[in-house]
Amino acid sequence: MKVFKFGGASVNSADAVRNMAQIVQSHLESEPLVVVVSAMGKITNLLEQLVPGCSEFEFSSLELRKQLEDYHRGIASSLMPDNMEVQHRIDAWLASLDALCATLPADAGHYNYNYDQVVSHGELLSTSIISEYLNHLGINTLWVDARQLIKTDNHYREGRIDWQATQEIVRRSEFVDRSSVRVILTQGFIGGTNGGTTTLGREGSDYSAAILAYCLNAESVTIWKDVPGFLNADPKYFGDTIKISQIPYNEAIELAYYGASVIHPKTVKPIQNKGIPLFIRSFIMPEAEGSSIGDYRVLVPETPLYIFKNNQILLSILPRDYSFIAEDNLQVIFGILSKIGIRVNLMQNSALSFSICIDNNPQLVERLIEELRGMFRVRYNDGLQLITIRYYTQEVIDSIVDRRPILLEQRSRTTEQLIVPQKK
Ligand code: ASP
Ligand code: MG
């Protein structure tokens, strides 16, 4: 079996869905194609904004709730003007959202739980519309509720997969012995636990595709994106990008870890364990070859790779009592970081200070500084950019730094990391 994943940008309008359906149609085989889809366009962001207002008395009259409805109805009626069935399915999800909002606990302690119950409706809506549309085109499509398939613990907003349960369910499910079904369509990003719906973390649909591929021993996974493949840098920050045709699994994991946004960081490991290749292809140019991540020894072509992280803050943490930075101090610092949920992008220590580079999320940073202040003095620099270059040369570094002062630098045999002021 093959698994395809389509993200929000590939289904953000009626025309986009038509294009997506054409791609699906041209890849049908004797075995059903497993298709994982995200919420349409930017709907996850819209639903996120709805979460705090959700337990409001007049939820169903909120402007955002109306935008959500109009957007999905508009796409559905453009695709299938006289189809009442699709409108009924939209009605049902909107009714489920309204009912939820009437009953969800309003206190802040339930935020993550409420988030998952509400935000998951983006994927439920998108896949319901797309499933109706594929059937309307004569492609026999089975809609499957991912909450019944992908089982997680109750860590809301970052559900951790129960691999054993998921694997058993997937293997027993409709996925097997369905000779008349051409497409099995399900939601990315969402899963289920005993207490309700969970989500797997933002941009988690890639991960969903990898989980299903793992459980099904799939032949391959293809992620359809708005870029021609895996590029050596994000075109937002870099003019002359080069497409990488072949990427070793471990290289892809390293890149995702350093912040390359092309695939979700958790995606590669499960499929690497099974030796399943991962293709990245363009839904804008579906004939083009794209990139493949697999059991390769080297990058093809061998070229420097760049990852830029903007809006970074560099904190220097100094013990107040002039003790050295050693295991006991580090233990305290990491305890605080982990309690607040801050990920360190780069760190370095000297005898008297410990420096960390983190995303500048003002609320979290404020809490961090507050907690550290008891034992440490804290200094910081903000407005910074963290640049990671794999397979660097000095020439490449000089041209990227472009005479900016370097606040911190770390170099290994393969990887150079630098912190510099972000360009305006
Ligand atoms: N819809 C979710 C998000 O926007 C999941 C995904 O797109 O991968 O984060
Ligand atoms: Mg997305």
mmCIF file of N, CA and C in Angstrom, residues 334-402:
data_model
loop_
_atom_site.group_PDB
_atom_site.id
_atom_site.type_symbol
_atom_site.label_atom_id
_atom_site.label_comp_id
_atom_site.label_asym_id
_atom_site.label_seq_id
_atom_site.Cartn_x
_atom_site.Cartn_y
_atom_site.Cartn_z
ATOM 1 N N PHE A 334 18.035 23.205 33.883
ATOM 2 C CA PHE A 334 17.250 22.329 33.001
ATOM 3 C C PHE A 334 15.917 21.928 33.620
ATOM 4 N N GLY A 335 15.884 21.823 34.939
ATOM 5 C CA GLY A 335 14.620 21.533 35.614
ATOM 6 C C GLY A 335 13.603 22.632 35.315
ATOM 7 N N ILE A 336 14.066 23.870 35.394
ATOM 8 C CA ILE A 336 13.160 25.005 35.138
ATOM 9 C C ILE A 336 12.736 25.020 33.665
ATOM 10 N N LEU A 337 13.695 24.808 32.768
ATOM 11 C CA LEU A 337 13.364 24.811 31.329
ATOM 12 C C LEU A 337 12.324 23.749 31.019
ATOM 13 N N SER A 338 12.512 22.576 31.597
ATOM 14 C CA SER A 338 11.606 21.495 31.269
ATOM 15 C C SER A 338 10.235 21.723 31.892
ATOM 16 N N LYS A 339 10.214 22.321 33.083
ATOM 17 C CA LYS A 339 8.926 22.608 33.719
ATOM 18 C C LYS A 339 8.117 23.605 32.882
ATOM 19 N N ILE A 340 8.799 24.626 32.363
ATOM 20 C CA ILE A 340 8.076 25.644 31.585
ATOM 21 C C ILE A 340 7.792 25.147 30.165
ATOM 22 N N GLY A 341 8.564 24.132 29.724
ATOM 23 C CA GLY A 341 8.341 23.614 28.370
ATOM 24 C C GLY A 341 9.072 24.430 27.321
ATOM 25 N N ILE A 342 10.311 24.809 27.636
ATOM 26 C CA ILE A 342 11.108 25.569 26.664
ATOM 27 C C ILE A 342 12.159 24.648 26.062
ATOM 28 N N ARG A 343 12.246 24.669 24.723
ATOM 29 C CA ARG A 343 13.243 23.854 24.041
ATOM 30 C C ARG A 343 14.463 24.723 23.766
ATOM 31 N N VAL A 344 15.628 24.176 24.071
ATOM 32 C CA VAL A 344 16.875 24.921 23.856
ATOM 33 C C VAL A 344 17.378 24.635 22.442
ATOM 34 N N ASN A 345 17.591 25.706 21.667
ATOM 35 C CA ASN A 345 18.046 25.516 20.291
ATOM 36 C C ASN A 345 19.568 25.403 20.191
ATOM 37 N N LEU A 346 20.260 26.016 21.137
ATOM 38 C CA LEU A 346 21.727 25.939 21.164
ATOM 39 C C LEU A 346 22.181 26.304 22.564
ATOM 40 N N MET A 347 23.251 25.653 23.050
ATOM 41 C CA MET A 347 23.724 26.017 24.392
ATOM 42 C C MET A 347 25.238 25.961 24.446
ATOM 43 N N GLN A 348 25.806 26.711 25.385
ATOM 44 C CA GLN A 348 27.259 26.727 25.532
ATOM 45 C C GLN A 348 27.584 27.148 26.959
ATOM 46 N N ASN A 349 28.639 26.567 27.540
ATOM 47 C CA ASN A 349 28.964 27.050 28.872
ATOM 48 C C ASN A 349 30.433 27.404 29.023
ATOM 49 N N SER A 350 30.677 28.322 29.973
ATOM 50 C CA SER A 350 32.041 28.640 30.377
ATOM 51 C C SER A 350 32.068 28.377 31.883
ATOM 52 N N ALA A 351 33.160 28.719 32.538
ATOM 53 C CA ALA A 351 33.236 28.463 33.974
ATOM 54 C C ALA A 351 32.152 29.225 34.733
ATOM 55 N N LEU A 352 31.878 30.450 34.303
ATOM 56 C CA LEU A 352 31.010 31.306 35.116
ATOM 57 C C LEU A 352 29.663 31.614 34.497
ATOM 58 N N SER A 353 29.444 31.169 33.268
ATOM 59 C CA SER A 353 28.116 31.438 32.709
ATOM 60 C C SER A 353 27.683 30.324 31.769
ATOM 61 N N PHE A 354 26.372 30.235 31.630
ATOM 62 C CA PHE A 354 25.762 29.227 30.765
ATOM 63 C C PHE A 354 24.862 29.991 29.799
ATOM 64 N N SER A 355 25.035 29.776 28.490
ATOM 65 C CA SER A 355 24.249 30.520 27.502
ATOM 66 C C SER A 355 23.299 29.587 26.776
ATOM 67 N N ILE A 356 22.081 30.051 26.611
ATOM 68 C CA ILE A 356 21.125 29.263 25.821
ATOM 69 C C ILE A 356 20.436 30.154 24.803
ATOM 70 N N CYS A 357 20.203 29.581 23.631
ATOM 71 C CA CYS A 357 19.472 30.282 22.583
ATOM 72 C C CYS A 357 18.110 29.603 22.466
ATOM 73 N N ILE A 358 17.052 30.404 22.608
ATOM 74 C CA ILE A 358 15.689 29.838 22.575
ATOM 75 C C ILE A 358 14.790 30.719 21.708
ATOM 76 N N ASP A 359 13.643 30.184 21.314
ATOM 77 C CA ASP A 359 12.658 31.001 20.582
ATOM 78 C C ASP A 359 12.156 32.097 21.503
ATOM 79 N N ASN A 360 11.993 33.290 20.965
ATOM 80 C CA ASN A 360 11.557 34.397 21.820
ATOM 81 C C ASN A 360 10.036 34.425 21.955
ATOM 82 N N ASN A 361 9.540 33.588 22.820
ATOM 83 C CA ASN A 361 8.117 33.604 23.155
ATOM 84 C C ASN A 361 8.001 34.407 24.457
ATOM 85 N N PRO A 362 7.559 35.697 24.360
ATOM 86 C CA PRO A 362 7.708 36.616 25.496
ATOM 87 C C PRO A 362 7.152 36.080 26.816
ATOM 88 N N GLN A 363 5.991 35.398 26.750
ATOM 89 C CA GLN A 363 5.403 34.910 28.013
ATOM 90 C C GLN A 363 6.294 33.872 28.681
ATOM 91 N N LEU A 364 6.764 32.927 27.872
ATOM 92 C CA LEU A 364 7.589 31.864 28.429
ATOM 93 C C LEU A 364 8.935 32.409 28.914
ATOM 94 N N VAL A 365 9.500 33.335 28.133
ATOM 95 C CA VAL A 365 10.802 33.888 28.502
ATOM 96 C C VAL A 365 10.685 34.657 29.827
ATOM 97 N N GLU A 366 9.602 35.379 29.971
ATOM 98 C CA GLU A 366 9.396 36.138 31.208
ATOM 99 C C GLU A 366 9.331 35.197 32.421
ATOM 100 N N ARG A 367 8.570 34.106 32.242
ATOM 101 C CA ARG A 367 8.475 33.118 33.339
ATOM 102 C C ARG A 367 9.834 32.517 33.657
ATOM 103 N N LEU A 368 10.579 32.237 32.597
ATOM 104 C CA LEU A 368 11.896 31.625 32.764
ATOM 105 C C LEU A 368 12.807 32.547 33.571
ATOM 106 N N ILE A 369 12.855 33.807 33.152
ATOM 107 C CA ILE A 369 13.755 34.755 33.829
ATOM 108 C C ILE A 369 13.342 34.901 35.291
ATOM 109 N N GLU A 370 12.033 34.958 35.506
ATOM 110 C CA GLU A 370 11.537 35.079 36.873
ATOM 111 C C GLU A 370 12.000 33.910 37.756
ATOM 112 N N GLU A 371 11.875 32.705 37.188
ATOM 113 C CA GLU A 371 12.243 31.514 37.968
ATOM 114 C C GLU A 371 13.749 31.426 38.210
ATOM 115 N N LEU A 372 14.523 31.905 37.220
ATOM 116 C CA LEU A 372 15.976 31.798 37.347
ATOM 117 C C LEU A 372 16.541 32.825 38.319
ATOM 118 N N ARG A 373 15.838 33.967 38.436
ATOM 119 C CA ARG A 373 16.395 35.109 39.152
ATOM 120 C C ARG A 373 16.798 34.826 40.595
ATOM 121 N N GLY A 374 16.126 33.870 41.236
ATOM 122 C CA GLY A 374 16.485 33.553 42.607
ATOM 123 C C GLY A 374 17.959 33.168 42.747
ATOM 124 N N MET A 375 18.396 32.284 41.887
ATOM 125 C CA MET A 375 19.756 31.738 42.008
ATOM 126 C C MET A 375 20.767 32.334 41.040
ATOM 127 N N PHE A 376 20.247 32.953 39.982
ATOM 128 C CA PHE A 376 21.160 33.376 38.908
ATOM 129 C C PHE A 376 20.918 34.828 38.509
ATOM 130 N N ARG A 377 21.959 35.414 37.955
ATOM 131 C CA ARG A 377 21.765 36.674 37.240
ATOM 132 C C ARG A 377 21.544 36.300 35.775
ATOM 133 N N VAL A 378 20.649 37.026 35.103
ATOM 134 C CA VAL A 378 20.340 36.674 33.719
ATOM 135 C C VAL A 378 20.527 37.901 32.837
ATOM 136 N N ARG A 379 21.281 37.740 31.761
ATOM 137 C CA ARG A 379 21.394 38.816 30.767
ATOM 138 C C ARG A 379 20.868 38.275 29.458
ATOM 139 N N TYR A 380 20.342 39.148 28.635
ATOM 140 C CA TYR A 380 19.892 38.614 27.345
ATOM 141 C C TYR A 380 20.057 39.601 26.202
ATOM 142 N N ASN A 381 20.082 39.002 24.988
ATOM 143 C CA ASN A 381 20.093 39.727 23.722
ATOM 144 C C ASN A 381 18.953 39.182 22.891
ATOM 145 N N ASP A 382 18.126 40.058 22.341
ATOM 146 C CA ASP A 382 17.063 39.513 21.476
ATOM 147 C C ASP A 382 17.207 40.026 20.045
ATOM 148 N N GLY A 383 16.220 39.709 19.203
ATOM 149 C CA GLY A 383 16.293 40.102 17.787
ATOM 150 C C GLY A 383 17.380 39.343 17.037
ATOM 151 N N LEU A 384 17.574 38.096 17.395
ATOM 152 C CA LEU A 384 18.692 37.338 16.820
ATOM 153 C C LEU A 384 18.225 36.271 15.840
ATOM 154 N N GLN A 385 19.179 35.834 15.035
ATOM 155 C CA GLN A 385 18.919 34.746 14.091
ATOM 156 C C GLN A 385 19.905 33.615 14.389
ATOM 157 N N LEU A 386 19.368 32.407 14.447
ATOM 158 C CA LEU A 386 20.231 31.224 14.603
ATOM 159 C C LEU A 386 20.365 30.578 13.223
ATOM 160 N N ILE A 387 21.605 30.466 12.786
ATOM 161 C CA ILE A 387 21.845 29.880 11.457
ATOM 162 C C ILE A 387 22.579 28.555 11.645
ATOM 163 N N THR A 388 22.061 27.527 11.008
ATOM 164 C CA THR A 388 22.748 26.239 11.023
ATOM 165 C C THR A 388 23.161 25.920 9.590
ATOM 166 N N ILE A 389 24.422 25.575 9.413
ATOM 167 C CA ILE A 389 24.884 25.198 8.068
ATOM 168 C C ILE A 389 25.508 23.810 8.150
ATOM 169 N N ARG A 390 24.914 22.876 7.420
ATOM 170 C CA ARG A 390 25.506 21.533 7.339
ATOM 171 C C ARG A 390 26.414 21.531 6.114
ATOM 172 N N TYR A 391 27.551 20.876 6.207
ATOM 173 C CA TYR A 391 28.524 20.798 5.106
ATOM 174 C C TYR A 391 28.973 22.192 4.684
ATOM 175 N N TYR A 392 29.432 22.948 5.678
ATOM 176 C CA TYR A 392 29.838 24.335 5.464
ATOM 177 C C TYR A 392 31.222 24.403 4.819
ATOM 178 N N THR A 393 31.513 25.561 4.242
ATOM 179 C CA THR A 393 32.899 25.936 3.935
ATOM 180 C C THR A 393 33.054 27.335 4.527
ATOM 181 N N GLN A 394 34.295 27.799 4.695
ATOM 182 C CA GLN A 394 34.481 29.142 5.261
ATOM 183 C C GLN A 394 33.833 30.191 4.358
ATOM 184 N N GLU A 395 33.936 29.958 3.070
ATOM 185 C CA GLU A 395 33.379 30.919 2.124
ATOM 186 C C GLU A 395 31.858 31.049 2.299
ATOM 187 N N VAL A 396 31.226 29.896 2.459
ATOM 188 C CA VAL A 396 29.775 29.877 2.643
ATOM 189 C C VAL A 396 29.404 30.615 3.936
ATOM 190 N N ILE A 397 30.155 30.361 5.011
ATOM 191 C CA ILE A 397 29.862 31.022 6.290
ATOM 192 C C ILE A 397 29.992 32.542 6.130
ATOM 193 N N ASP A 398 31.105 32.986 5.519
ATOM 194 C CA ASP A 398 31.328 34.423 5.381
ATOM 195 C C ASP A 398 30.194 35.088 4.608
ATOM 196 N N SER A 399 29.746 34.408 3.570
ATOM 197 C CA SER A 399 28.730 35.072 2.760
ATOM 198 C C SER A 399 27.388 35.130 3.498
ATOM 199 N N ILE A 400 27.089 34.121 4.302
ATOM 200 C CA ILE A 400 25.829 34.131 5.052
ATOM 201 C C ILE A 400 25.878 35.151 6.201
ATOM 202 N N VAL A 401 27.019 35.194 6.886
ATOM 203 C CA VAL A 401 27.127 36.118 8.028
ATOM 204 C C VAL A 401 27.089 37.568 7.531
ATOM 205 N N ASP A 402 27.692 37.788 6.392
ATOM 206 C CA ASP A 402 27.608 39.081 5.748
ATOM 207 C C ASP A 402 28.006 40.225 6.697
#
